[in-house]
Short mmCIF file of N, CA, C and O in Angstrom, two decimals:
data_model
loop_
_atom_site.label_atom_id
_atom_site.label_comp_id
_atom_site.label_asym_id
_atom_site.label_seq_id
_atom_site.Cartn_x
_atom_site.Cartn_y
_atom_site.Cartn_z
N UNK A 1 0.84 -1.19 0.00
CA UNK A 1 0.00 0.00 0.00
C UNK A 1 0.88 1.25 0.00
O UNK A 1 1.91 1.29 0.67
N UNK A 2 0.49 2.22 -0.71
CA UNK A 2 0.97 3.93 -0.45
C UNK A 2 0.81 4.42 0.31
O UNK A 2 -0.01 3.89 1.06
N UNK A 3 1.34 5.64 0.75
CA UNK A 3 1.31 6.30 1.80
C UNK A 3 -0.47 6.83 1.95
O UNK A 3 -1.22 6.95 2.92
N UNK A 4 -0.66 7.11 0.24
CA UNK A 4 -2.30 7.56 0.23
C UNK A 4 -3.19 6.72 1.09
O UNK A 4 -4.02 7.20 1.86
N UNK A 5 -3.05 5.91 0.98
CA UNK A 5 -3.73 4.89 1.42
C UNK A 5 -4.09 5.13 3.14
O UNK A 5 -5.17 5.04 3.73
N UNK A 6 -2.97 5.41 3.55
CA UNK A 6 -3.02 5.78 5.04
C UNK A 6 -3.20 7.01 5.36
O UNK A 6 -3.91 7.11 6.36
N UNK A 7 -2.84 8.06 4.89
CA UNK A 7 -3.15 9.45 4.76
C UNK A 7 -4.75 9.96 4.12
O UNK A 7 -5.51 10.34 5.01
N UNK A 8 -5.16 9.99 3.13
CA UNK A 8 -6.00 10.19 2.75
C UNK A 8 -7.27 9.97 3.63
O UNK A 8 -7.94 10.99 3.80
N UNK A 9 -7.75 8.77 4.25
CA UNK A 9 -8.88 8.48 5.01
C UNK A 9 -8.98 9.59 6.34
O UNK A 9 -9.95 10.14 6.85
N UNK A 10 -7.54 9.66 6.64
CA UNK A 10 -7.38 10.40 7.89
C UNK A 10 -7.87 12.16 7.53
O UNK A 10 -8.56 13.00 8.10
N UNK A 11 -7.23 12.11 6.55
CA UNK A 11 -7.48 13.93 5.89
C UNK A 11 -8.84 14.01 5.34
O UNK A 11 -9.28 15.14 5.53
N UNK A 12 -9.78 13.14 4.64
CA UNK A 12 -11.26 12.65 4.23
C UNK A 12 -12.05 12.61 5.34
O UNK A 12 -13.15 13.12 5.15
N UNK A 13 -11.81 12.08 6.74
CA UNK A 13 -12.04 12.37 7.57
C UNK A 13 -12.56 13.10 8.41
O UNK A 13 -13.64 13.14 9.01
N UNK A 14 -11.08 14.00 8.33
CA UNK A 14 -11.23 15.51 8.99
C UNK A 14 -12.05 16.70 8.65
O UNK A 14 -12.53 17.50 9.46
N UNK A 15 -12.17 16.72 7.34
CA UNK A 15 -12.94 17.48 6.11
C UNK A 15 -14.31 17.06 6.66
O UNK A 15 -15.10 17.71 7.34
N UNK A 16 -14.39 15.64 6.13
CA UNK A 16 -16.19 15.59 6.87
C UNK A 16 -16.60 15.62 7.96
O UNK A 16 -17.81 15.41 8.08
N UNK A 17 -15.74 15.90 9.29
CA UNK A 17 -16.20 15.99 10.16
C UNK A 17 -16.54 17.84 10.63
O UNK A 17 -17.25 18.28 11.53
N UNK A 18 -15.89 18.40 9.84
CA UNK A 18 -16.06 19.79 9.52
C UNK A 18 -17.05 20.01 9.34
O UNK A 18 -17.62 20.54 10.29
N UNK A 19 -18.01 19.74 7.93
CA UNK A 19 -18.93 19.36 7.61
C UNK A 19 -20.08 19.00 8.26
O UNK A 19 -21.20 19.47 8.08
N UNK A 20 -19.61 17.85 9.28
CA UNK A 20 -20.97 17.35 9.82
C UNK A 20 -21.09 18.34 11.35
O UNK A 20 -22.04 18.90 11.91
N UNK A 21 -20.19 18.27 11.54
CA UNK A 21 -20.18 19.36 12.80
C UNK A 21 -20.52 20.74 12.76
O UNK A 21 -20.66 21.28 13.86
N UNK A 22 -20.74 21.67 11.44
CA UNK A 22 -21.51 22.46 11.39
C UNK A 22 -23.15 22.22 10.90
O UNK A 22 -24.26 22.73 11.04
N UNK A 23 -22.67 21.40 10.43
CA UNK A 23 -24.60 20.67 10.19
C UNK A 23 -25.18 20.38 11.61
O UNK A 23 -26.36 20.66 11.78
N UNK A 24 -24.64 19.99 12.38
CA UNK A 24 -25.38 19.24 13.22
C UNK A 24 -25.38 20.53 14.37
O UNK A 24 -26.37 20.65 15.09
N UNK A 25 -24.03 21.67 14.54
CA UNK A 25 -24.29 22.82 15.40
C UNK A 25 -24.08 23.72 15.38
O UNK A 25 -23.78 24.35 16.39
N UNK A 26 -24.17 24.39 13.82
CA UNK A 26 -23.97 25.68 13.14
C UNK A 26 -25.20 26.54 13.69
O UNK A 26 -25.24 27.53 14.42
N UNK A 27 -26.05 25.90 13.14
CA UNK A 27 -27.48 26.43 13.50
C UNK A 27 -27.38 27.15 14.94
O UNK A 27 -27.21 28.37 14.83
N UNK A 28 -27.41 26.85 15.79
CA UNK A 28 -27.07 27.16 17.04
C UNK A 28 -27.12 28.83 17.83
O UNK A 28 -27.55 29.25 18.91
N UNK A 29 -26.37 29.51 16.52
CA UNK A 29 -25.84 30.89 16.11
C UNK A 29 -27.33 31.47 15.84
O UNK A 29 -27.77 32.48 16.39
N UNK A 30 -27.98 30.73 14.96
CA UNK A 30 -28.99 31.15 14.55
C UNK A 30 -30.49 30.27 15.11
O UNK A 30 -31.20 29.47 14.50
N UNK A 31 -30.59 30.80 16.51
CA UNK A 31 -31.56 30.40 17.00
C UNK A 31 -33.18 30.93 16.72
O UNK A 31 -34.22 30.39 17.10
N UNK A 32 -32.97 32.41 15.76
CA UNK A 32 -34.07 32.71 15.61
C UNK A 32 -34.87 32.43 14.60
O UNK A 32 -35.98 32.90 14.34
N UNK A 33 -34.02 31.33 13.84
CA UNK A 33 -34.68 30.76 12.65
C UNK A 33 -35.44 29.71 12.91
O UNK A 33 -35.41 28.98 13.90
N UNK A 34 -36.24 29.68 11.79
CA UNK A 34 -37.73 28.50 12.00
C UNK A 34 -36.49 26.97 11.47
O UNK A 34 -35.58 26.75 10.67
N UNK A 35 -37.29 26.27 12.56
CA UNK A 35 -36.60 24.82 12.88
C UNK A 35 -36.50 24.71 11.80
O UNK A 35 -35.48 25.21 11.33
N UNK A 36 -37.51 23.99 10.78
CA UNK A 36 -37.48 23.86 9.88
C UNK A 36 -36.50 23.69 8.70
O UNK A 36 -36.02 22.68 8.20
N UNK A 37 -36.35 24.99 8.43
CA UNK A 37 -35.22 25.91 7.77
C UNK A 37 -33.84 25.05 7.61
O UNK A 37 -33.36 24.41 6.67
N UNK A 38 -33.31 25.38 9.20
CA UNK A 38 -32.42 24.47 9.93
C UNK A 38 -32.10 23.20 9.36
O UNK A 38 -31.12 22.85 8.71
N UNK A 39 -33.02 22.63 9.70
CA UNK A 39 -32.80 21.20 9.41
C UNK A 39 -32.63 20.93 8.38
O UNK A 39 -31.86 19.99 8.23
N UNK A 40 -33.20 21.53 7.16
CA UNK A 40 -32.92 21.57 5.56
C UNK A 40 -31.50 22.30 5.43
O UNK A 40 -30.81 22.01 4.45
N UNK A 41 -31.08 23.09 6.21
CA UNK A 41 -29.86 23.60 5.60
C UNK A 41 -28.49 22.83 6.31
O UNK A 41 -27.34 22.95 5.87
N UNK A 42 -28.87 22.00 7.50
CA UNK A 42 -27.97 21.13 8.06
C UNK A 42 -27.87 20.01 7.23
O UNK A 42 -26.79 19.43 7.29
N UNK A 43 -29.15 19.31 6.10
CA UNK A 43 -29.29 18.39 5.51
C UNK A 43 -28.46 18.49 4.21
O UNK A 43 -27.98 17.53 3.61
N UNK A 44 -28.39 19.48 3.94
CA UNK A 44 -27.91 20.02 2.70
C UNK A 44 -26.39 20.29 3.10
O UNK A 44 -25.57 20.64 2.26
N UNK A 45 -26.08 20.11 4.36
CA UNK A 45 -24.46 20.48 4.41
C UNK A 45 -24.33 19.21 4.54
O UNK A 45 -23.41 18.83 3.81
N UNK A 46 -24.96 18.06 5.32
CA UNK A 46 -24.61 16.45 5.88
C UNK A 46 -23.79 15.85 4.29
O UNK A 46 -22.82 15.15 3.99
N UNK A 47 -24.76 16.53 3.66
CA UNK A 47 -24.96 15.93 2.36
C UNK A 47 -23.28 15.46 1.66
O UNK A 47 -22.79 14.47 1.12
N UNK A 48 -22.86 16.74 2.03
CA UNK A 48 -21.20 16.93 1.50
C UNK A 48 -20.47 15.99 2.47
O UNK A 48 -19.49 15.40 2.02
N UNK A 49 -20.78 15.81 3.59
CA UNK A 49 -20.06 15.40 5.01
C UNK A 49 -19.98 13.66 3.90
O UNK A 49 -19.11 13.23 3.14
N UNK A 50 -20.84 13.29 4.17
CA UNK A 50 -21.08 11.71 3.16
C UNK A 50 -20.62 11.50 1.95
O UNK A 50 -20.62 10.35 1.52
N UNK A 51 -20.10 12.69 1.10
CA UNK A 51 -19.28 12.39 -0.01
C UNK A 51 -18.10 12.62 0.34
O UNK A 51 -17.25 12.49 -0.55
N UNK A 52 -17.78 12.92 1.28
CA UNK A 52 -16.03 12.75 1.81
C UNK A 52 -15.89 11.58 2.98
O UNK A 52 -14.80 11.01 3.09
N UNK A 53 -17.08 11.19 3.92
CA UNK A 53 -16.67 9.80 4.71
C UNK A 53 -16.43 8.72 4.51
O UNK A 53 -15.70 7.93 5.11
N UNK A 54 -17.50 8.54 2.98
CA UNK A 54 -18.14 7.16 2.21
C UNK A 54 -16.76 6.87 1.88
O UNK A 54 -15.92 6.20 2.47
N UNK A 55 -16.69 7.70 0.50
CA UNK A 55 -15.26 7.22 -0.02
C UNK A 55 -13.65 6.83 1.43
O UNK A 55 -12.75 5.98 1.40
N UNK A 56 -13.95 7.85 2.41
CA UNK A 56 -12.80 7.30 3.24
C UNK A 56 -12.79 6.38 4.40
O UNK A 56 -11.92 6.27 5.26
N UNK A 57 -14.04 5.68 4.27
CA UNK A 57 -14.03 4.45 4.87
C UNK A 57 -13.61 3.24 3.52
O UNK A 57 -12.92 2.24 3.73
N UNK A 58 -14.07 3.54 2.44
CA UNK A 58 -13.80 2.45 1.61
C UNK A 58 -12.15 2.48 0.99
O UNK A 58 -11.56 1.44 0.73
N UNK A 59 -11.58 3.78 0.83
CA UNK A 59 -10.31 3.90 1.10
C UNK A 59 -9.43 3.26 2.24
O UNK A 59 -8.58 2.38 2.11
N UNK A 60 -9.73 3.72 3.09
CA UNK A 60 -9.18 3.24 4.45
C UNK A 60 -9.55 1.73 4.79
O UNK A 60 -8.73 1.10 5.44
N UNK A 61 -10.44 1.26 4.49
CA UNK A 61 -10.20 -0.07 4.82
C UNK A 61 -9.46 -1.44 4.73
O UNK A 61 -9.43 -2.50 5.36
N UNK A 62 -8.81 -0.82 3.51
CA UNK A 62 -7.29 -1.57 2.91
C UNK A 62 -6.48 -1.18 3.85
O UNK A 62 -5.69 -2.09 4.11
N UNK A 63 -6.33 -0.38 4.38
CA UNK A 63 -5.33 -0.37 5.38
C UNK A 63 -5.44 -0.43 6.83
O UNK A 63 -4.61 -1.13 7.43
N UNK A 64 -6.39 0.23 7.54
CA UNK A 64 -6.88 0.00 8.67
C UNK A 64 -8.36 -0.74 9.19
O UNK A 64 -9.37 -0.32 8.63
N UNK A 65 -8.46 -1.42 9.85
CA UNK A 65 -9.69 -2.24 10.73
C UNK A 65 -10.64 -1.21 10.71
O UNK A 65 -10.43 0.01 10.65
N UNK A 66 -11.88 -1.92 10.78
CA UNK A 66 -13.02 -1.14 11.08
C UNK A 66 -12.90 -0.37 12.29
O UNK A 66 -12.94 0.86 12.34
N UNK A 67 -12.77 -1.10 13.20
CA UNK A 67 -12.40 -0.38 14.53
C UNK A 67 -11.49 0.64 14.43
O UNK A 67 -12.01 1.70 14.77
N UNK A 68 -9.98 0.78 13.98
CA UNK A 68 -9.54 1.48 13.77
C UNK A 68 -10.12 2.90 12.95
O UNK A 68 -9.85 4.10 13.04
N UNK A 69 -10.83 2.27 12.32
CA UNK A 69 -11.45 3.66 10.98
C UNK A 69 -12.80 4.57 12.23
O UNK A 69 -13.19 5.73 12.22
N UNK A 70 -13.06 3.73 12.88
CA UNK A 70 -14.32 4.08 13.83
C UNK A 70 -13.78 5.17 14.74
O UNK A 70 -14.15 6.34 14.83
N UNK A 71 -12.66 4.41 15.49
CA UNK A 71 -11.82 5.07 16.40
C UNK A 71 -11.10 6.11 15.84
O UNK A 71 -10.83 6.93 16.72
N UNK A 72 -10.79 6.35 15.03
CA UNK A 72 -9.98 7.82 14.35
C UNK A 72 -10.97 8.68 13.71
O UNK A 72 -10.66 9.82 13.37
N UNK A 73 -12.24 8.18 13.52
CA UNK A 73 -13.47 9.30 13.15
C UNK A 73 -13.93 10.13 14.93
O UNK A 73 -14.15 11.27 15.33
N UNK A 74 -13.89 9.03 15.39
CA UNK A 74 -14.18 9.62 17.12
C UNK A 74 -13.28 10.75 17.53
O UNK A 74 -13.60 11.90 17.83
N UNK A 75 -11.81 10.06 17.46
CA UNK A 75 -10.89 11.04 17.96
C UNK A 75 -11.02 12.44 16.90
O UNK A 75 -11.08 13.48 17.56
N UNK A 76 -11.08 12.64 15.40
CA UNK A 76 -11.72 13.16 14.55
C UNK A 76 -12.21 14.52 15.22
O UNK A 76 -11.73 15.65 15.36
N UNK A 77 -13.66 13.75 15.65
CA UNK A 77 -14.74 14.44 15.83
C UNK A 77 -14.29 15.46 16.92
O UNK A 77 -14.43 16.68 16.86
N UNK A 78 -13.74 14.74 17.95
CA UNK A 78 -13.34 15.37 18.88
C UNK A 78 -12.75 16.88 19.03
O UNK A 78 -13.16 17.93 19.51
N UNK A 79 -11.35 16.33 18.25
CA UNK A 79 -10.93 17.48 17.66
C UNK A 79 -11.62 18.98 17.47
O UNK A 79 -11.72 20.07 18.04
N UNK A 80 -12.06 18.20 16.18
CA UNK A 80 -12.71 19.22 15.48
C UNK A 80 -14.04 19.83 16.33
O UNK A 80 -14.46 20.96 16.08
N UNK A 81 -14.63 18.99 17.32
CA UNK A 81 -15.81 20.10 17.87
C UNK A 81 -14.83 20.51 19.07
O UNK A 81 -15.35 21.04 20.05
N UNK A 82 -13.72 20.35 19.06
CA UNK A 82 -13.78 21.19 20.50
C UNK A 82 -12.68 22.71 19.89
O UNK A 82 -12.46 23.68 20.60
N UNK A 83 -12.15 22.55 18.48
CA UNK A 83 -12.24 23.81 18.00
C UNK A 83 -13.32 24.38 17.44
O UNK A 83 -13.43 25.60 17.55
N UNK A 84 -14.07 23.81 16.90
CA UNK A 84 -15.57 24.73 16.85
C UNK A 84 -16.19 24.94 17.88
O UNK A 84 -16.77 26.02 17.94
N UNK A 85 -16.26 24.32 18.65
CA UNK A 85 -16.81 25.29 19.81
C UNK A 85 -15.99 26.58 20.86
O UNK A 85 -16.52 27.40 21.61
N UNK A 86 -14.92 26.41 20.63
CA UNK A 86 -13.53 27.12 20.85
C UNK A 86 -14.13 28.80 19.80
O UNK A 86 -14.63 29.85 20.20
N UNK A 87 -13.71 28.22 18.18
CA UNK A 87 -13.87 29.32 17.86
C UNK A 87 -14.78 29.85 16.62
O UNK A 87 -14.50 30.60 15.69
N UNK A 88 -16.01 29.15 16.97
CA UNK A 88 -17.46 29.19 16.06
C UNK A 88 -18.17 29.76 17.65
O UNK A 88 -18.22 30.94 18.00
N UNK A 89 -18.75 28.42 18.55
CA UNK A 89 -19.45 28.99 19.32
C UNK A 89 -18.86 29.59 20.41
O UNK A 89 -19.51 29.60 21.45
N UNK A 90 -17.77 30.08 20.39
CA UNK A 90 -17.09 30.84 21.48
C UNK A 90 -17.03 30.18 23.23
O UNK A 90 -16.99 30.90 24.23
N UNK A 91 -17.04 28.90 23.23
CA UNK A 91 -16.58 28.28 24.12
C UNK A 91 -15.60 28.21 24.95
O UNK A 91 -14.53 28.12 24.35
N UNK A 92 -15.47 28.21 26.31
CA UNK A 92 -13.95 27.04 26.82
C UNK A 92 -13.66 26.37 27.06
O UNK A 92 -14.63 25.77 27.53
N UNK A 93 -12.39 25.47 27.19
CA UNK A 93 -12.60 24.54 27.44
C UNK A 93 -11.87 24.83 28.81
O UNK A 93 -11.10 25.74 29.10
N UNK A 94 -12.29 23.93 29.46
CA UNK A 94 -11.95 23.56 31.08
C UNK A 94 -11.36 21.98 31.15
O UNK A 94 -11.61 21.07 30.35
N UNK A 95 -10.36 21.90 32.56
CA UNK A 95 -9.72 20.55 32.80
C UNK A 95 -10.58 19.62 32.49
O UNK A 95 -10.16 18.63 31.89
N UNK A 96 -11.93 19.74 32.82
CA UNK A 96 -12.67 18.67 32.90
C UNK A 96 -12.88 17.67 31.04
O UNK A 96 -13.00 16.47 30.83
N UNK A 97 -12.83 18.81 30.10
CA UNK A 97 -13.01 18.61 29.49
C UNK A 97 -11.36 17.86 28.64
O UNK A 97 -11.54 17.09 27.71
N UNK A 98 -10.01 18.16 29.04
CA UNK A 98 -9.37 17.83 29.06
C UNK A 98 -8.80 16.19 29.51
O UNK A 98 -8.13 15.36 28.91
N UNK A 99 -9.36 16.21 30.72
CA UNK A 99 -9.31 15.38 31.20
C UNK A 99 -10.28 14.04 30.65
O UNK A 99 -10.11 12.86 30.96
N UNK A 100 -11.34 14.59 29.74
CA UNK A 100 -12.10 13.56 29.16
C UNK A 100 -11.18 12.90 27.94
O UNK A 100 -10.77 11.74 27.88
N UNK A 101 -11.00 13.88 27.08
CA UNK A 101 -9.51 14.57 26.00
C UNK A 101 -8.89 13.04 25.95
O UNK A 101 -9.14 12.21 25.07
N UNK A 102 -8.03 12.85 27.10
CA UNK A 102 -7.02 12.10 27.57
C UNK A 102 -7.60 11.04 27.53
O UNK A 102 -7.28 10.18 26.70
N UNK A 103 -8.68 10.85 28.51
CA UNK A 103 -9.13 8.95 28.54
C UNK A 103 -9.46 8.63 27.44
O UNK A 103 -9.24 7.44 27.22
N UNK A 104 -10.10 9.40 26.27
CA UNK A 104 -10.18 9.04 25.08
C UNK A 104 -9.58 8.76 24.27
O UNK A 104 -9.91 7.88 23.47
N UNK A 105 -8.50 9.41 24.19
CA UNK A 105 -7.25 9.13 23.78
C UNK A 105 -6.09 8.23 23.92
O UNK A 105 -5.15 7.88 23.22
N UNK A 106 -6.61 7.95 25.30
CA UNK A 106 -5.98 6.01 25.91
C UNK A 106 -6.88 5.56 25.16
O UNK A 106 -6.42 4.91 24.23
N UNK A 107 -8.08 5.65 25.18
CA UNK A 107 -9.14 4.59 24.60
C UNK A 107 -8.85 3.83 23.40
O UNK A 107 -8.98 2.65 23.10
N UNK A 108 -8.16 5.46 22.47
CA UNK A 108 -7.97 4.91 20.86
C UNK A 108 -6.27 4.49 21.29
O UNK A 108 -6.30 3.26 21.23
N UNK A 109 -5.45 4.72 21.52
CA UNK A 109 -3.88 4.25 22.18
C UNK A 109 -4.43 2.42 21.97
O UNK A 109 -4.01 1.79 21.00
N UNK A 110 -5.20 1.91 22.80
CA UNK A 110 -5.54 0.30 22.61
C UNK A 110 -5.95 0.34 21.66
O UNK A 110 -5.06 0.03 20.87
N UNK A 111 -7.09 0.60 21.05
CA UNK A 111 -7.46 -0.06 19.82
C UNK A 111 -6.75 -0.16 19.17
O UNK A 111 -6.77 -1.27 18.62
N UNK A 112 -5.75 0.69 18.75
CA UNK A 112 -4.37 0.86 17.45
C UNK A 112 -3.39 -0.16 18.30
O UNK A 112 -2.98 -1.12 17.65
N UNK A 113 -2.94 -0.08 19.77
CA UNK A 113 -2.06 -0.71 20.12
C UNK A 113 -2.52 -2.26 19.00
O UNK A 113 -1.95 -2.59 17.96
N UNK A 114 -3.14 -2.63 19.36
CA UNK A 114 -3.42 -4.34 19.06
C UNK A 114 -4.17 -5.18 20.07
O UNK A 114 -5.04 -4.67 20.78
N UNK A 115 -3.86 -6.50 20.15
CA UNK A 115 -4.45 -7.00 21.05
C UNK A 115 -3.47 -7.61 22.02
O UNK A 115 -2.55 -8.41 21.87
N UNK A 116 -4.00 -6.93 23.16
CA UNK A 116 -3.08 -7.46 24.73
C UNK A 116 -2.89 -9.03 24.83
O UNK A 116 -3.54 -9.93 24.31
N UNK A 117 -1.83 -9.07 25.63
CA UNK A 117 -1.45 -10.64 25.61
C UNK A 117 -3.00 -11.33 26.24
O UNK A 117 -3.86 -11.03 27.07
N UNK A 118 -2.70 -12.51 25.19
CA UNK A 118 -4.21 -13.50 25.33
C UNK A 118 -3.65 -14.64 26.44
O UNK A 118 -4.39 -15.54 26.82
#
């Protein structure tokens, strides 16, 4: 396999989680709009989010486990909402939230590690 191979899903990824993370809490900003509305214009952004995940799960699966592809969309997500909420919804973050940060980040540490002695 190429380096694409391993790179690409990860960067396909990141992009759609951009994507889905303002779909799902862009709106937010704009609370005075009819639900409605919303939901059609979050649908219409998802939309893009799924032409960059699709292809990088089917990319990525030549090279990494499902689990693996699962676990790096999580850590992903993470990321990316805790700079959008950083600096879209003007958030902070606090230890606590740090401290979540971390166990999650052991979480995915095992899954990639492998499997512990049997």
């Amino acid at each position: 396999m190429n380096l694409g191979s391993y790179i690409a899903p990860i960067v396909m990824l990141a992009l759609s989680n951009v994507f889905m993370t303002f779909a799902w809490y862009g709106h937010l900003k704009f609370e005075h709009k009819p639900l409605w509305l919303l939901v059609m214009a979050s649908w219409g952004i998802a939309f893009f989010e799924y032409w960059l995940a699709v292809p990088a799960n089917r990319i990525g699966i030549q090279v990494y486990s499902p689990a693996e592809l699962k676990t790096m969309q999580e850590v992903i997500t993470l990321l990316v909402f805790a700079g959008f909420s950083v600096l879209y919804l003007g958030e902070k973050l606090t230890v606590n939230h740090l401290v979540g940060f971390a166990f999650i980040g052991l979480g995915a540490f095992f899954i990639f590690k492998g499997p512990l002695g049997a």
